[in-house]
Structures are given as C-alpha cells and as structure tokens.
Coordinates of C-alpha atoms and ligand atoms in Angstrom, one line a residue:
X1 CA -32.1 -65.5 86.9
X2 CA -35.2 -65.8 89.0
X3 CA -36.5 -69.3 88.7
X4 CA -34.2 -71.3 86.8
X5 CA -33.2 -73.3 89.7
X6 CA -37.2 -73.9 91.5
X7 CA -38.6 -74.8 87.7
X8 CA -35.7 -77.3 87.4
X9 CA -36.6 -78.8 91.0
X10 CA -40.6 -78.7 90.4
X11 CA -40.9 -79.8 86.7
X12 CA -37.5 -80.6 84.7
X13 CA -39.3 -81.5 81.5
X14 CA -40.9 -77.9 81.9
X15 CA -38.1 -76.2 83.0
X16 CA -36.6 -77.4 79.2
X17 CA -39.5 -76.6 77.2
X18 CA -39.3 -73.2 78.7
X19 CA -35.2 -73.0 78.4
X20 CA -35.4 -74.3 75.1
X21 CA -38.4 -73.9 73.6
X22 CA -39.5 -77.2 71.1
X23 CA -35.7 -77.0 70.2
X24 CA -34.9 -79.9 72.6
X25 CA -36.3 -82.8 74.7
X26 CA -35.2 -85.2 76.7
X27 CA -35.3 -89.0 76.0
X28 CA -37.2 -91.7 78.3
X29 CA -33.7 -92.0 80.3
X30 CA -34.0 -88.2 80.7
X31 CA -31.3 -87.3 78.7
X32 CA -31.1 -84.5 76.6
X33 CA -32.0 -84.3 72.8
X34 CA -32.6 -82.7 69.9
X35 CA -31.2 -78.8 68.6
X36 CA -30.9 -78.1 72.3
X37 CA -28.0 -79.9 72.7
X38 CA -26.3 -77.6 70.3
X39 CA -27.5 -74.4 71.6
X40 CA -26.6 -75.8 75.2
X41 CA -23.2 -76.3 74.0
X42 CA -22.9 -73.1 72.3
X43 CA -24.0 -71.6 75.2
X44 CA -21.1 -73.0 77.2
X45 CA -18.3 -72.2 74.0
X46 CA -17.6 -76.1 73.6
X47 CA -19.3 -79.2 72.9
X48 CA -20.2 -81.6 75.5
X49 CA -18.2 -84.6 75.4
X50 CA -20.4 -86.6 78.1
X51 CA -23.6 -85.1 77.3
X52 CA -24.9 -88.7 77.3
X53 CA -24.6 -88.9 80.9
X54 CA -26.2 -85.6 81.9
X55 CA -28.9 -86.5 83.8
X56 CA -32.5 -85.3 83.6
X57 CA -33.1 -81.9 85.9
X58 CA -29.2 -80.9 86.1
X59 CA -28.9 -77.5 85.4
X60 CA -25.5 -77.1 83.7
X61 CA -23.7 -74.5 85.7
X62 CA -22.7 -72.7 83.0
X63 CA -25.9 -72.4 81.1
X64 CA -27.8 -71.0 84.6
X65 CA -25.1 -68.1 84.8
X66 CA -25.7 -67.4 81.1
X67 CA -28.7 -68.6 79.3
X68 CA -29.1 -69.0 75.9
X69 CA -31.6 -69.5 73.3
X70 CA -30.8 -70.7 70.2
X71 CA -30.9 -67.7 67.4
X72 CA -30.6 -65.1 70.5
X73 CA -27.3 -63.3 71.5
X74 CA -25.9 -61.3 74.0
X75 CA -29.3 -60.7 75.8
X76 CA -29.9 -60.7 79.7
X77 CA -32.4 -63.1 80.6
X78 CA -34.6 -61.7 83.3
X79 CA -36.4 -64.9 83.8
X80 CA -37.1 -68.1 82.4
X81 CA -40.7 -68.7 83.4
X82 CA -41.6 -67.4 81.2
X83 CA -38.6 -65.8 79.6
X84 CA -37.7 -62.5 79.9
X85 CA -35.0 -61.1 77.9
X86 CA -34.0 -58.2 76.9
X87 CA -30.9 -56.8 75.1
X88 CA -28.3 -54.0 76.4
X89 CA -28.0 -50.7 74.3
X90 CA -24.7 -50.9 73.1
X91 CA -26.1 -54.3 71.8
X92 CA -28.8 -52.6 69.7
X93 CA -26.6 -50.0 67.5
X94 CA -27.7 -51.4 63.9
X95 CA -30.0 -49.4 62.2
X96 CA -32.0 -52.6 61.9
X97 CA -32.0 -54.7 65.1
X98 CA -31.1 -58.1 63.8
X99 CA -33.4 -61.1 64.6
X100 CA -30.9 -62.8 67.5
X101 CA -30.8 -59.1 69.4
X102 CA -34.4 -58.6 69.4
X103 CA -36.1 -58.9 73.0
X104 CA -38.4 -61.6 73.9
X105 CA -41.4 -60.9 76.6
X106 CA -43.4 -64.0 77.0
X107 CA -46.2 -64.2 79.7
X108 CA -46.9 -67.7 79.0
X109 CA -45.4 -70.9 77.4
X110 CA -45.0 -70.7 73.9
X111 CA -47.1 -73.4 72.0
X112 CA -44.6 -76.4 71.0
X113 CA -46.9 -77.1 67.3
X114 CA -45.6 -73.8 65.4
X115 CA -46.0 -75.4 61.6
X116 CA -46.1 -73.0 59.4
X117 CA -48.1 -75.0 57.1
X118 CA -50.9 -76.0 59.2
X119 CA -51.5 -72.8 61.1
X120 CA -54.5 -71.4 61.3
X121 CA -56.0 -67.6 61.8
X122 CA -60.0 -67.2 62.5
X123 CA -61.1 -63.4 62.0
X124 CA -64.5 -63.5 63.5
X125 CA -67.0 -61.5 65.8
X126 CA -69.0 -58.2 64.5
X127 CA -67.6 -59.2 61.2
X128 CA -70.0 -59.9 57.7
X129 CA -67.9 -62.9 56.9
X130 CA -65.5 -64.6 59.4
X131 CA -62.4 -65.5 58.0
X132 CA -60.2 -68.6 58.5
X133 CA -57.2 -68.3 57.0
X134 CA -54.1 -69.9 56.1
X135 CA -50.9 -68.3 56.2
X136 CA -50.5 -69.0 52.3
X137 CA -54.1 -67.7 51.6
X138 CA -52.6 -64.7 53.9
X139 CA -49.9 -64.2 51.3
X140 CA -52.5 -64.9 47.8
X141 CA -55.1 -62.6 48.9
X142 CA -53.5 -60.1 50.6
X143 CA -50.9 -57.4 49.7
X144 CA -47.2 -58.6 50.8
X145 CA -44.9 -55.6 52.8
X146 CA -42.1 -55.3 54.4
X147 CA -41.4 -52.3 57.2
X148 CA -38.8 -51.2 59.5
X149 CA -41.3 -51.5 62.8
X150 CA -40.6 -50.4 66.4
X151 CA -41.9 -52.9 69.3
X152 CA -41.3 -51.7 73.3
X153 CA -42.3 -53.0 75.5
X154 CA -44.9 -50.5 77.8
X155 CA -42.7 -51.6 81.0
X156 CA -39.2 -50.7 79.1
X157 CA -37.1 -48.7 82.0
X158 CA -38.9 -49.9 84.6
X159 CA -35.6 -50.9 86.8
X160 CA -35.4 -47.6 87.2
X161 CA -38.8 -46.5 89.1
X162 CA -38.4 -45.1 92.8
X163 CA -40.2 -46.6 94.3
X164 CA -39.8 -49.4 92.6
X165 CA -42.3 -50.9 90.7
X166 CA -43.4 -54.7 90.5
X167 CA -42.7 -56.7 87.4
X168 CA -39.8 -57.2 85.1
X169 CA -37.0 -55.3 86.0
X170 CA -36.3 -54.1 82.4
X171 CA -33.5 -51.8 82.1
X172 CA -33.4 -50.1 78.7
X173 CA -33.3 -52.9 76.1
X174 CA -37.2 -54.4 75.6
X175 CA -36.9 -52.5 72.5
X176 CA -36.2 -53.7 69.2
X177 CA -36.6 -51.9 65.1
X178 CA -36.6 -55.4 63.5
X179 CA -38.0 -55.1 60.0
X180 CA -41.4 -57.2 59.2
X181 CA -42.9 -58.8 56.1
X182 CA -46.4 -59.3 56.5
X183 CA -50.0 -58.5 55.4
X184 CA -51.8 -55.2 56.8
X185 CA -53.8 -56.1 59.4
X186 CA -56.9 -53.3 58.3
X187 CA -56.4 -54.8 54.8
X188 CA -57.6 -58.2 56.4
X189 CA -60.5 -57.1 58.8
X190 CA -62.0 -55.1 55.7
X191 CA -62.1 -58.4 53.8
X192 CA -64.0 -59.9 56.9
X193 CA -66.3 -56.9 56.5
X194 CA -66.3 -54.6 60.1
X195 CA -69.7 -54.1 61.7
X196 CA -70.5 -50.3 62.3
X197 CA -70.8 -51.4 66.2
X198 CA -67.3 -52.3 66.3
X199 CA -65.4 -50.4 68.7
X200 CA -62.0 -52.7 69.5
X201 CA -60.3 -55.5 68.4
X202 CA -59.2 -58.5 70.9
X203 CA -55.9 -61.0 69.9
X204 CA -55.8 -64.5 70.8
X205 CA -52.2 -66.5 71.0
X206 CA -51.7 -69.8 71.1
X207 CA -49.2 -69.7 73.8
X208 CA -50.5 -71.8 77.4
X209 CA -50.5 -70.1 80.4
X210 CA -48.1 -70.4 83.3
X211 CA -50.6 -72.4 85.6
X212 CA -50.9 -74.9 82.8
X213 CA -55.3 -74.1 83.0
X214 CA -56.3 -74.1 79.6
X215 CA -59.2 -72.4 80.2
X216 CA -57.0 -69.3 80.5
X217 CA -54.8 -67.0 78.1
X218 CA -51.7 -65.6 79.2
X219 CA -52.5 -62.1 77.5
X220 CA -55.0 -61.5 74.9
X221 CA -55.3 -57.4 74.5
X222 CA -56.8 -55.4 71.6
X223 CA -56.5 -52.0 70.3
X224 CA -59.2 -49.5 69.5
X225 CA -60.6 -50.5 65.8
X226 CA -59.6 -46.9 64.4
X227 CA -55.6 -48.0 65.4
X228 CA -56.3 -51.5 63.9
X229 CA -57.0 -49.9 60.4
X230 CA -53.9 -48.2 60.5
X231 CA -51.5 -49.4 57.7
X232 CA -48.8 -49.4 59.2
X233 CA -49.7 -52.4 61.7
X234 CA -49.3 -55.8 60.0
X235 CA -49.8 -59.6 60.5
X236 CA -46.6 -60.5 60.2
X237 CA -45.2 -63.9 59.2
X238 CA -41.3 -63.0 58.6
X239 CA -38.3 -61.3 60.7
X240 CA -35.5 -59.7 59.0
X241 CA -36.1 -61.7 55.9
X242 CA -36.6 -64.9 58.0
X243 CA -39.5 -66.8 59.6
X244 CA -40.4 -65.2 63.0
X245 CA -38.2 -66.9 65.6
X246 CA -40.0 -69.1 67.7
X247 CA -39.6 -66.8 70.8
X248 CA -40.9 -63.7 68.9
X249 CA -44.0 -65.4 67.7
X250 CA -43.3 -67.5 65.1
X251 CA -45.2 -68.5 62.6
X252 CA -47.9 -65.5 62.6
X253 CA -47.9 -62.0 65.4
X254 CA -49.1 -58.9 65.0
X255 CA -46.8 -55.7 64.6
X256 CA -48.7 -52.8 66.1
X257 CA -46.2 -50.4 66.0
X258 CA -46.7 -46.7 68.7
X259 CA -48.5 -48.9 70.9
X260 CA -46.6 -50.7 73.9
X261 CA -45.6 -53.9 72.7
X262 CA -48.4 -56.0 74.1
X263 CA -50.9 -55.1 71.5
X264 CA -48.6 -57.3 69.2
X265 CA -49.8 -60.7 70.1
X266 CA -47.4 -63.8 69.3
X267 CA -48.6 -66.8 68.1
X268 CA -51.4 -65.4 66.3
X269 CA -54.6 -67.3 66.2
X270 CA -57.7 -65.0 66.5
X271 CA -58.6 -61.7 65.7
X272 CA -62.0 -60.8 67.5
X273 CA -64.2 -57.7 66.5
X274 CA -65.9 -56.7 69.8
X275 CA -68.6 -53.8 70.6
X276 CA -66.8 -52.7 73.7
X277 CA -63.3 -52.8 75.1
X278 CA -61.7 -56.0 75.2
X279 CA -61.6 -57.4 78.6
X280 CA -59.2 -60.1 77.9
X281 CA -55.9 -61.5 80.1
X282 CA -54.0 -58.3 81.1
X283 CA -56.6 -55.9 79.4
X284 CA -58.1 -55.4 83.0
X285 CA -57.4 -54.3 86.1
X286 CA -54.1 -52.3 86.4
X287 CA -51.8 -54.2 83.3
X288 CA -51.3 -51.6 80.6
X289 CA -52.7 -49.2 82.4
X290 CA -51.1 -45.8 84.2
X291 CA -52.5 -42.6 86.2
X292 CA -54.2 -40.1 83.3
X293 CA -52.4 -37.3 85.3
X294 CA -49.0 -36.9 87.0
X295 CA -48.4 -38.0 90.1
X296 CA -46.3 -38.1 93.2
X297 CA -43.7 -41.2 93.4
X298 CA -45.4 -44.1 95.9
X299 CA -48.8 -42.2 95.5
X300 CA -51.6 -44.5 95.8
X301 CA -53.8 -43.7 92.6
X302 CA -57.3 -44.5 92.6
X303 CA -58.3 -47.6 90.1
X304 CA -60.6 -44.7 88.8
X305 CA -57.8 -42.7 87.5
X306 CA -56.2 -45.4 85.4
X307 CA -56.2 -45.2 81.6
X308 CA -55.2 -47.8 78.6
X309 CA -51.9 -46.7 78.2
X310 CA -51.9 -45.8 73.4
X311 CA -49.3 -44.3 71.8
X312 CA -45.6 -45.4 73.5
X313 CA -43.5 -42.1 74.3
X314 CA -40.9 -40.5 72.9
X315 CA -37.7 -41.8 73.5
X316 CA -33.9 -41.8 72.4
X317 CA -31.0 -44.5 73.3
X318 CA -27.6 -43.9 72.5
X319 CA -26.1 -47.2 71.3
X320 CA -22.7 -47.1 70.2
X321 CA -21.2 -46.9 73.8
X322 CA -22.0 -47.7 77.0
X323 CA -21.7 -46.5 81.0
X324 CA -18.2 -47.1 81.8
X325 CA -16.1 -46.6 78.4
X326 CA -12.6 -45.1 78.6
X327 CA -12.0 -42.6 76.0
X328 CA -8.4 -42.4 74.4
X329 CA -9.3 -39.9 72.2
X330 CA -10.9 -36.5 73.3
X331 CA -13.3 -36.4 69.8
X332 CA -16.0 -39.2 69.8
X333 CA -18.8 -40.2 67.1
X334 CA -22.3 -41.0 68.8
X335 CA -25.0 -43.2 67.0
X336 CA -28.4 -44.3 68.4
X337 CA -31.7 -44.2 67.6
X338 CA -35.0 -42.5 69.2
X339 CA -38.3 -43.2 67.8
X340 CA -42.3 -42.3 69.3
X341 CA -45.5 -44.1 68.8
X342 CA -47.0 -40.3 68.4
X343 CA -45.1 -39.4 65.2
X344 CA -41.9 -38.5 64.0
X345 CA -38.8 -37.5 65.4
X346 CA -38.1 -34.0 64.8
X347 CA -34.8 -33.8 66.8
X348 CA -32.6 -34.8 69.0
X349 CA -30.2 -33.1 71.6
X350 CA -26.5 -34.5 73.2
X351 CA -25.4 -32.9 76.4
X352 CA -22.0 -33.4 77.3
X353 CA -22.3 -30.8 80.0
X354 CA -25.1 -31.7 82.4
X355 CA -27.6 -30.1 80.6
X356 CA -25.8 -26.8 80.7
X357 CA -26.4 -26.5 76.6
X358 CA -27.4 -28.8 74.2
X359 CA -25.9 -29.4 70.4
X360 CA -28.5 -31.0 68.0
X361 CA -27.9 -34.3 66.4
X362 CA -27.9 -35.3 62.6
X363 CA -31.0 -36.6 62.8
X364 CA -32.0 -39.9 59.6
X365 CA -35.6 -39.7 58.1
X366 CA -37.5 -43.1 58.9
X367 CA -37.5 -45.7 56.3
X368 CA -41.1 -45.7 57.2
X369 CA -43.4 -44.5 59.6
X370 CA -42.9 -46.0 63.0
X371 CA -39.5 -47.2 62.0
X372 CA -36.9 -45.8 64.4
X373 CA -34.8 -42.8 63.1
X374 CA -31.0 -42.5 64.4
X375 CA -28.3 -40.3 65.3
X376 CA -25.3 -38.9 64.5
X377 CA -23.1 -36.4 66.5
X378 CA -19.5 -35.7 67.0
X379 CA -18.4 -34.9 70.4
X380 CA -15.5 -32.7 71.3
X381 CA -14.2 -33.4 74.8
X382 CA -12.4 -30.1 76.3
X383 CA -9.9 -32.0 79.1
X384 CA -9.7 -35.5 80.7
X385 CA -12.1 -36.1 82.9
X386 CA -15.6 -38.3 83.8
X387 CA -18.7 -36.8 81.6
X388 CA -21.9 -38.1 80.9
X389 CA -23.7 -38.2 77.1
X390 CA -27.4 -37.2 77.3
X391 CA -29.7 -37.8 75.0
X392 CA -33.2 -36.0 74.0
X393 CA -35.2 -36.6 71.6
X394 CA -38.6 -34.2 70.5
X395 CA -41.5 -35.5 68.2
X396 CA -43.2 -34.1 66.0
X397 CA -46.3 -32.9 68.5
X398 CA -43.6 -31.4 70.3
X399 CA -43.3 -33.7 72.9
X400 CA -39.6 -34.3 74.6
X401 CA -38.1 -36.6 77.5
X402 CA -38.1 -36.1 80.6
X403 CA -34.9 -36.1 83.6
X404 CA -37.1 -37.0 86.1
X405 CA -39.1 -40.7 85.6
X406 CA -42.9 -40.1 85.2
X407 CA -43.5 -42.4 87.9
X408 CA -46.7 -44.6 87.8
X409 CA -47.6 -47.2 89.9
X410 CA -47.0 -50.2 87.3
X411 CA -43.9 -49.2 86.5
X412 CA -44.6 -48.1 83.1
X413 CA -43.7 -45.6 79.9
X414 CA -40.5 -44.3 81.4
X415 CA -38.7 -42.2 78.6
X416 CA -36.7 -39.9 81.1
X417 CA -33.8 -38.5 79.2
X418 CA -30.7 -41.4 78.4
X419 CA -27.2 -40.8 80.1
X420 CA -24.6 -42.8 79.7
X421 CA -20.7 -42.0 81.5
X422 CA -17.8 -42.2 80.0
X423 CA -14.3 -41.2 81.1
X424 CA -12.0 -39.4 78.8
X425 CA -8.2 -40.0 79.3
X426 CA -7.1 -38.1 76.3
Ligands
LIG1 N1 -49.2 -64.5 72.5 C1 -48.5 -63.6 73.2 N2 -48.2 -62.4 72.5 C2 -47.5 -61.5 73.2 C3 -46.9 -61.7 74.4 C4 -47.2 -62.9 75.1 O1 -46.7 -63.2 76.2 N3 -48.0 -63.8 74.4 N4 -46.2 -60.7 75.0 C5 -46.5 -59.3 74.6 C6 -45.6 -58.3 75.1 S1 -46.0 -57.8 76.7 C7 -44.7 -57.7 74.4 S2 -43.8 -56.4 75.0 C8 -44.4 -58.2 73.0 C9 -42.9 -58.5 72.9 O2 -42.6 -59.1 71.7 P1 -41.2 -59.9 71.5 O3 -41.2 -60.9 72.5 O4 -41.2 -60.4 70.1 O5 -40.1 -58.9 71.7 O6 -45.1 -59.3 72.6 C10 -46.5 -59.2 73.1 N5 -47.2 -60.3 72.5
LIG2 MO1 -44.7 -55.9 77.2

C-alpha cells in the first residue's frame, strides 16, 4: 500500500473518496457514513460496534493491511491514489471474470456524479453531425450487444522487468474477460458522419486528475480511426449483466478490446474525431509507448525510436493453481486462459519439464473475437518432487511467448512464457 497512510495525513476527506469511492462520506463531526461503513466492515469480517466514535482521518488498521472496495474481492491493491488493483491468477479461473475480480487502473479520481440517467456523451470534431447523446438514446438508436471482451492493461507483468521499470508494480493479474453489453462504438461515429480527414479518435473521462487542476485530464488516449470502426469495440454501459461498477467506469467506458487497456476510457464523456494523432494526457511522451525494435535490458532508447504500442501480445495464464501448491495426487487437471489482441489462439503448450518437450493443451474456441479462449490439460507427474507448469500460447499470425521479458524501458507488454511451481508429494 503506497500512500494510504500520507493521503490520510494530507487530506482525510480525499483519502475516503479515493478508498471508497461516492460509497461513503463522512458527517460534519467527521464521522463516517454512508455504504462505506458496510464495505469497511466487511472488509474487517465484522461490524463495527463503535463506528460512531471513529474519528475523522483514522485509518482502521485492518482495512490499511487489506483494502477493500465494495463489489471487489480478493484483489491486491497496489495503491490507493489513485487505486491500483489488480487480481492474482488463481483468482481469475472462470471462463468469465466476474465483475468483483475484474482489475481496476485509475490514473485519476473517479467523478463522484455517475447517474446514469443524466449522463451525457458529445461525439464531435471532423464529424457531419455532432452527437450528444444519452445513454437511453444510446440504447433506442443503436444496436444492443453483449461480448466476452479482453481488457490488459499495456503494463501487465511489469514487476517483473530487470531492470526494473517505473510505475505499477503489476504482477500478472491487470487482466480481466468480463463480458460487456453495449453499443458498437463504429456503429455510433458513422451516425455522427466521419470526415475523410479523420485519422484518430481521442476519449475524454470524467474522472479529475490527481493534482485536483481541472484544467487537466488524467488520461485521454485515442486509437487510429480504422481500429475505432472495428465491431468488436463497444460503448459499453453494463458488466456481467450489471451496471459498470463504479471503479470500472460506470455508467458509460469504452471496450477496445487487442489494444492495452488504456484505449478503454472510463467515465465516458467525449469522443473526438481528430486529423492527426491524439496528443492527449499519456498519449505523449513515453506512456504507451515502447522501443520499435529489441533491445538490451537498461539500454537507454532514443525518444525517436518509441512507437504507440496497438495490438496487446499474446499471452497465456494458468489459473487453476498457483506457485507454492502441494500436490497429493501425481495426476493434475490445468485450466487457464490465453488470449492476443492480434487474433486467435491457435494453441497452447504445458511443460512440466523445463521446456525439455511440450504437450499441447485442449484448446476452447472464443465465444467471440477478442474474448479469451481457455485450457485444458491433464498432467501426469512421474515421482515426488518440485516441478514447474509452463504455459505457451501461439496466435494465429504465429506469434508465441517469450522466456526471456522483452524488456522496454516503460515496463511494458511483457508476455514471457507463465511458470508456476508446484510440489508433488504423491
Ligand atoms: N477515464 C479513465 N479511463 C481509463 C483509465 C483512467 O484512469 N481514467 N485507465 C485506463 C487504463 S490505463 C486501463 S488499463 C483500463 C483499466 O480498466 P479497468 O480499471 O476497468 O480494469 O482503463 C483505462 N481507462
Ligand atoms: Mo493501463
């Protein structure tokens, strides 16, 4: 937990709006209200007899060690300003991650006014006819879908760079294959009418940024306009059968699945039709961005040399176990899911061996495109003993994971083969 303590000692009220969203508020004594108080006491396992007395700025012991949102759980928070959580592997076995195990990377403060009623979504720029639309006129005038869609975030795996690279310390888990009901985002800029000079789209949240200026965003990216007319991306407005939850961008977000996750802006308010690449918050500089070539691990890459990092890589996680299991048994079934933002799985390998030979997993068709695709294999261990389970996955362009991390200065896009260890005492 980086900052849960020096937010509580700079701003308390803060410090709450960030722990618990608009779920709770503290009264003019500087007690606390509201939902919260629930989730706070469901974050301890009990109720809290003298919650009356708790003053204003007292972190609860128990909720620092293990903070909870309400709707979220089992994740590890990274941070809580903004908060950074994201969800262990063994947590993320369902075919469909379910809504309290799907990661939440904020860069700013999420807006407290999220009615669902009154929200707003302008479509404007190199457009014919701006749009400003309603999330019921969303619904009338556009066709309603629902798919299985893949969000990871571009620094997923980046605890693992060496050198280590700046930023959230993700491990594996700021991925998620939630399923999404919205409208097709190409569906709506064609009814705004796209100007042959478009080249890229830019996203506008309502989220606040961390210095509290609000003349500036905390993200706003875009995607080339060919990606934006995909129909797989959507404007999504439901989770799992459930409004968004108000950490992953309720009431309105994009989905842009293959792309890292920060093309899929929360809090939806804007969609901007630009004739040149977006240079909004985190579109510049180095964010998003990695080398267009290999190169050494520490190298110092010229800002030349940087690219906006598209389609996500291919990747495989083996969920149904984790590092440090003791077998009883000397047979084990495997489960997990890989997924690419370049296409298709077309297999995946398990190693119990090091590497030394592979055995190919039974391997699901997507529900959809961009909808993860898991695996099934049944391992045979020959003696007691400490292995490790590797996973590999190839996509369809032929494309496989690597051992080694494809280091990059921002710590990004690291799909190096997954290994978990388990000891057999069979
Ligand atoms: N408005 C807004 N949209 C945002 C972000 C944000 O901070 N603000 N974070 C982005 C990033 S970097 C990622 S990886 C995804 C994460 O989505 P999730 O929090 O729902 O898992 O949201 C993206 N959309
Ligand atoms: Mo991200």
């Amino acid at each position: 937990m980086k900052s849960l303590t020096r937010s509580y000692e700079t701003d308390s009220t803060a410090a709450d709006q960030d722990v618990f969203g608009r779920i709770a508020h503290r009264d003019r004594r500087g007690f606390l209200r509201g939902a919260g108080l629930s989730a706070l006491g469901l974050a301890l396992g009990a109720s809290i007899p003298f919650h009356r007395s708790m003053p204003s700025g007292l972190i609860p012991i128990g909720l620092a060690q293990d903070m909870l949102i309400e709707g979220k759980d089992g994740l590890t928070y990274l941070n809580d300003r903004p908060v950074n959580a994201e969800t262990p592997a063994h947590l993320l076995n369902a075919d469909i991650t379910p809504t309290a195990r799907h990661f939440i990377r904020n860069n700013g403060v999420p807006p407290q006014d999220v009615n669902a009623d009154s929200w707003r979504l302008t479509v404007d720029g190199l457009v014919q006819n701006a749009l400003d639309l309603s999330i019921e006129d969303l619904k009338n005038q556009f066709d309603v879908v629902t798919r299985a869609l893949v969000i990871e975030c571009g620094g997923n795996g980046r605890a693992a760079f060496n050198p280590p690279a700046s930023g959230n310390q993700w491990s594996l888990g700021a991925v998620a294959c939630s399923q999404w009901t919205g409208v097709r985002l190409g569906d709506v800029l064609s009814a705004a009418g796209i100007a042959k000079q478009v080249v890229y789209t830019a996203h506008e949240g309502a989220d606040t940024h961390l210095s509290g200026d609000p003349d500036k965003m905390p993200i706003s990216r875009g995607v080339p306009i060919s990606k934006a007319m995909d129909p797989n991306n959507l404007i999504a407005f439901e989770m799992n059968g459930a409004p968004l939850h108000p950490m992953n961008g309720a009431p309105l977000r994009l989905v842009i699945p293959g792309y890292p996750g920060s093309a899929s802006q929360k809090w939806l308010t804007r969609i901007w039709l630009r004739d040149q690449i977006h240079d909004g918050a985190k579109m510049t500089g180095k964010s998003y961005r990695a080398p267009r070539h290999p190169v050494a691990p520490g190298a110092d890459v010229p800002k030349d040399d940087f690219g906006i990092i598209e389609n996500m890589p291919v990747k495989s996680l083996i969920t149904s176990l984790q590092t440090g299991a003791i077998l009883t048994e000397s047979s084990l079934s495997l489960h997990g899911h890989a997924w690419s933002g370049a296409g298709a799985i077309e297999s995946v390998e398990i190693s119990i061996d090091f590497g030394a030979t592979w055995k190919q997993a039974y391997l699901s068709a997507p529900d959809n495109p961009f909808a993860w695709q898991h695996f099934d294999a049944d391992l045979e261990f020959p003696i007691s003993g400490y292995y490790e389970i590797w996973a590999r996955a190839t996509d369809e362009t032929g494309a496989s994971q690597p051992f080694a991390i494809s280091w990059n200065p921002k710590g990004y896009l690291n799909n190096s083969v997954h290994r978990i260890a388990v000891t057999v005492e069979a």
